[in-house]
Short mmCIF file of C-alpha atoms in Angstrom, two decimals:
data_model
loop_
_atom_site.label_atom_id
_atom_site.label_comp_id
_atom_site.label_asym_id
_atom_site.label_seq_id
_atom_site.Cartn_x
_atom_site.Cartn_y
_atom_site.Cartn_z
CA GLN E 10 4.00 -17.41 -7.27
CA VAL E 11 2.32 -14.31 -8.70
CA GLN E 12 4.67 -11.21 -9.13
CA LEU E 13 4.34 -7.98 -10.29
CA GLN E 14 6.82 -5.87 -12.43
CA GLU E 15 6.53 -1.98 -12.92
CA SER E 16 7.73 -0.10 -15.77
CA GLY E 17 7.76 3.31 -17.17
CA PRO E 18 10.09 6.29 -18.04
CA GLY E 19 11.85 7.40 -14.53
CA LEU E 20 11.52 10.91 -15.80
CA VAL E 21 8.46 13.07 -16.77
CA LYS E 22 8.48 16.68 -17.65
CA PRO E 23 6.01 19.05 -16.06
CA SER E 24 2.63 19.24 -17.69
CA GLU E 25 3.35 15.98 -19.59
CA THR E 26 1.60 12.47 -18.88
CA LEU E 27 3.12 9.75 -16.86
CA SER E 28 2.46 6.42 -18.20
CA LEU E 29 3.33 3.20 -16.15
CA THR E 30 2.47 -0.64 -16.66
CA CYS E 31 2.17 -3.43 -14.45
CA THR E 32 2.98 -6.80 -15.90
CA VAL E 33 1.80 -9.74 -13.66
CA SER E 34 3.59 -12.81 -14.18
CA GLY E 35 3.02 -16.48 -12.50
CA GLY E 36 -0.62 -15.97 -12.37
CA SER E 37 -3.99 -14.38 -14.08
CA ILE E 38 -5.17 -10.95 -13.47
CA ASN E 39 -8.60 -12.09 -13.63
CA TYR E 40 -10.77 -11.99 -10.99
CA TYR E 41 -9.09 -9.38 -8.88
CA PHE E 42 -8.70 -5.95 -8.24
CA TRP E 43 -5.14 -4.16 -9.10
CA THR E 44 -4.28 -1.15 -6.95
CA TRP E 45 -1.48 1.73 -7.62
CA VAL E 46 -0.33 3.30 -4.77
CA ARG E 47 2.63 6.01 -4.41
CA GLN E 48 5.27 7.08 -1.97
CA PRO E 49 6.82 10.37 -2.08
CA GLN E 50 10.13 10.08 -0.81
CA GLY E 51 9.73 10.27 3.12
CA LYS E 52 6.12 10.51 3.18
CA ARG E 53 3.28 8.07 3.77
CA LEU E 54 1.80 5.98 1.33
CA GLU E 55 -0.85 7.17 -1.27
CA TRP E 56 -3.70 4.94 -2.68
CA ILE E 57 -3.85 6.32 -6.24
CA GLY E 58 -7.10 4.10 -7.30
CA ASN E 59 -7.98 0.51 -8.38
CA ILE E 60 -8.93 -1.56 -11.30
CA TYR E 61 -10.97 -4.70 -11.47
CA TYR E 62 -10.05 -7.06 -14.39
CA SER E 63 -13.35 -6.19 -16.07
CA GLY E 64 -12.08 -2.64 -16.42
CA SER E 65 -14.31 -0.95 -13.61
CA THR E 66 -12.31 1.62 -11.73
CA LYS E 67 -12.22 3.68 -8.48
CA PHE E 68 -9.90 6.44 -8.13
CA ASN E 69 -8.68 8.87 -5.59
CA PRO E 70 -10.79 11.98 -6.09
CA SER E 71 -7.70 14.11 -5.56
CA LEU E 72 -6.30 12.47 -8.69
CA LYS E 73 -9.48 11.52 -10.56
CA SER E 74 -9.55 14.11 -12.89
CA ARG E 75 -6.07 13.38 -14.29
CA LEU E 76 -6.10 9.71 -14.09
CA THR E 77 -6.90 6.85 -16.55
CA MET E 78 -6.54 3.07 -15.86
CA SER E 79 -7.04 0.27 -18.22
CA VAL E 80 -6.06 -3.38 -18.08
CA ASP E 81 -5.48 -6.13 -20.86
CA THR E 82 -6.19 -9.41 -20.03
CA SER E 83 -4.56 -10.98 -22.89
CA LYS E 84 -1.09 -9.39 -21.87
CA ASN E 85 -1.78 -9.50 -18.31
CA GLN E 86 -0.91 -6.13 -18.00
CA ILE E 87 -2.57 -2.99 -16.06
CA TYR E 88 -1.82 0.42 -16.92
CA LEU E 89 -1.97 3.79 -15.52
CA ASN E 90 -1.85 7.32 -16.95
CA LEU E 91 -1.56 10.77 -14.99
CA THR E 92 -1.94 13.51 -17.06
CA SER E 93 -0.49 17.24 -16.22
CA VAL E 94 2.04 16.17 -13.94
CA THR E 95 3.79 18.75 -11.46
CA ALA E 96 6.68 17.79 -8.93
CA ALA E 97 4.46 16.82 -6.42
CA ASP E 98 3.47 13.69 -8.74
CA THR E 99 7.51 12.68 -8.01
CA ALA E 100 7.14 9.39 -5.94
CA LEU E 101 7.88 5.86 -5.98
CA TYR E 102 4.75 4.02 -7.66
CA PHE E 103 3.95 0.56 -6.67
CA CYS E 104 1.68 -1.87 -8.43
CA THR E 105 -0.29 -4.07 -6.13
CA ARG E 106 -2.99 -6.70 -5.82
CA ALA E 107 -6.14 -6.56 -3.68
CA LYS E 108 -7.72 -9.08 -1.81
CA GLY E 109 -11.17 -7.31 -2.29
CA SER E 110 -11.24 -4.88 1.04
CA SER E 111 -8.84 -7.30 2.88
CA GLY E 112 -5.41 -5.54 2.18
CA LEU E 113 -2.80 -5.30 -0.72
CA ASP E 114 -1.16 -9.03 -0.65
CA ILE E 115 1.42 -8.81 -3.47
CA TRP E 116 3.55 -5.70 -4.48
CA GLY E 117 5.92 -5.10 -7.20
CA GLN E 118 9.01 -3.63 -6.27
CA GLY E 119 8.24 0.26 -7.26
CA THR E 120 9.37 2.25 -9.73
CA MET E 121 10.64 5.74 -9.12
CA VAL E 122 9.05 8.59 -11.30
CA THR E 123 10.67 11.86 -11.12
CA VAL E 124 8.64 15.15 -12.54
CA SER E 125 11.42 17.51 -13.61
CA SER E 126 12.25 19.77 -16.76
CA ASP J 179 -10.96 11.46 3.57
CA ILE J 180 -10.83 9.17 6.74
CA GLN J 181 -7.25 10.19 8.54
CA MET J 182 -5.21 7.53 10.03
CA THR J 183 -2.72 8.36 12.86
CA GLN J 184 -0.39 6.22 14.14
CA SER J 185 1.33 6.45 17.49
CA PRO J 186 4.18 6.35 18.24
CA SER J 187 5.83 7.72 15.16
CA SER J 188 9.07 6.04 16.40
CA LEU J 189 10.15 3.64 18.97
CA SER J 190 13.50 1.96 20.03
CA ALA J 191 13.33 -1.43 21.15
CA SER J 192 15.45 -4.52 21.63
CA VAL J 193 15.32 -8.04 20.54
CA GLY J 194 12.93 -9.90 22.68
CA ASP J 195 10.69 -7.09 23.58
CA ARG J 196 7.01 -6.65 23.00
CA VAL J 197 5.91 -3.72 20.96
CA THR J 198 2.66 -2.46 20.61
CA ILE J 199 1.67 0.40 18.03
CA THR J 200 -1.79 2.20 17.73
CA CYS J 201 -3.72 3.46 15.00
CA ARG J 202 -6.52 5.76 15.35
CA ALA J 203 -9.08 6.42 12.37
CA SER J 204 -10.86 9.83 12.01
CA GLN J 205 -14.25 7.63 12.00
CA ASN J 206 -15.59 4.10 12.36
CA ILE J 207 -13.92 1.80 9.71
CA GLY J 208 -15.62 -1.23 11.33
CA SER J 209 -13.24 -3.89 10.72
CA TYR J 210 -11.40 -2.70 7.41
CA LEU J 211 -7.95 -2.20 9.08
CA ASN J 212 -4.81 -3.84 7.40
CA TRP J 213 -1.21 -3.53 8.93
CA TYR J 214 2.05 -3.38 6.73
CA HIS J 215 5.55 -3.16 7.29
CA GLN J 216 8.51 -1.59 4.97
CA LYS J 217 12.04 -2.16 5.03
CA PRO J 218 14.26 0.45 3.26
CA GLY J 219 14.23 0.33 -0.42
CA LYS J 220 11.75 -2.67 -0.31
CA ALA J 221 7.70 -2.45 -1.02
CA PRO J 222 5.55 -2.74 1.84
CA LYS J 223 4.41 -6.51 3.06
CA LEU J 224 0.80 -7.23 4.18
CA LEU J 225 1.05 -8.65 7.97
CA ILE J 226 -2.55 -8.37 8.99
CA TYR J 227 -5.83 -7.90 7.41
CA ALA J 228 -9.20 -7.19 8.65
CA VAL J 229 -8.00 -6.25 12.36
CA THR J 230 -6.88 -9.56 13.23
CA ASP J 231 -6.18 -11.93 10.49
CA LEU J 232 -2.52 -13.05 9.91
CA GLU J 233 -1.54 -13.04 6.05
CA SER J 234 -0.16 -16.35 5.25
CA GLY J 235 3.37 -16.90 5.92
CA VAL J 236 3.40 -14.12 8.35
CA PRO J 237 5.01 -15.40 11.96
CA THR J 238 2.55 -15.65 14.68
CA ARG J 239 4.42 -13.32 16.75
CA PHE J 240 2.25 -10.42 15.15
CA SER J 241 -1.11 -9.97 16.14
CA GLY J 242 -3.93 -7.20 15.61
CA GLY J 243 -6.74 -5.89 17.68
CA GLY J 244 -9.40 -3.28 18.17
CA SER J 245 -12.52 -1.98 16.20
CA GLY J 246 -14.19 0.94 15.37
CA THR J 247 -11.45 3.75 15.19
CA VAL J 248 -8.71 2.39 17.41
CA PHE J 249 -6.57 -0.59 16.42
CA THR J 250 -3.45 -1.95 17.60
CA LEU J 251 -0.72 -4.33 16.08
CA THR J 252 1.41 -6.09 18.75
CA ILE J 253 4.57 -7.74 18.18
CA ASN J 254 5.64 -10.41 20.72
CA SER J 255 9.36 -11.23 21.17
CA LEU J 256 10.70 -8.69 18.55
CA GLN J 257 13.11 -10.24 16.09
CA PRO J 258 16.02 -8.70 14.08
CA ASP J 259 13.89 -9.17 11.22
CA ASP J 260 11.11 -6.95 12.58
CA PHE J 261 12.99 -3.72 12.46
CA ALA J 262 10.99 -1.80 9.83
CA THR J 263 8.33 0.91 9.34
CA TYR J 264 4.90 -0.27 10.11
CA TYR J 265 1.68 1.27 8.42
CA CYS J 266 -1.88 0.83 8.91
CA GLN J 267 -4.32 1.10 6.33
CA GLN J 268 -8.11 1.61 6.20
CA SER J 269 -9.95 -0.14 3.37
CA TYR J 270 -13.19 0.88 4.42
CA THR J 271 -13.94 3.55 1.84
CA ILE J 272 -12.35 5.83 -1.18
CA PRO J 273 -9.98 6.72 -1.06
CA GLN J 274 -8.13 4.24 1.14
CA THR J 275 -6.02 5.98 3.34
CA PHE J 276 -2.48 5.09 5.14
CA GLY J 277 -1.17 6.11 8.55
CA GLN J 278 2.02 8.05 8.70
CA GLY J 279 3.96 5.19 9.86
CA THR J 280 5.85 4.05 13.05
CA ARG J 281 9.43 3.49 12.75
CA VAL J 282 10.69 0.51 14.74
CA GLU J 283 14.38 0.67 15.58
CA ILE J 284 17.24 -1.24 17.57
CA LYS J 285 17.65 0.18 21.07
#
């Protein structure tokens, strides 16, 4: 079955760029929306944004100015870059697959990112 | 942003109980309402999408209802595996938003 695996540095310094990769295995990224969600410790889930396999994106307006997403269909990978990070960006970051507007049906295990000097 | 508010924030229940969680949206979201549960240290799992549709493989003791701004998740005959935190999510508009969660604990 389709599985998602997030990867990236666990520690990022303030003002630097957070870069994460989501690798999709057991299926193709084609014809799906791929969504990043984050969860600060003890807080609710936050929708970061999504990207269609074609590359079109929709972002959370609160993050839009700092956020880029991209896909590499040949590698079955999805990428997230968040610039100028602060402690408020410390969270568990999940890569997910969206069933259109019908929920997020597949989730990676998540990768913890801490912003600290 | 559309605010999603769940009630209660936590509840204690016993195996076999019927449990209902309510989710209220700050504006009409039609039928774009999904439910997840999450266990400690794990990713959320989709239970119900589009208010009432059960995700594949999810037990039929889970059911959803509501429309517009008020929605419910009901668990009939609570099982040990159901003790977790439950979240609602609106997928009506960007940014999609989640409720604050309802923690279901063992009484």
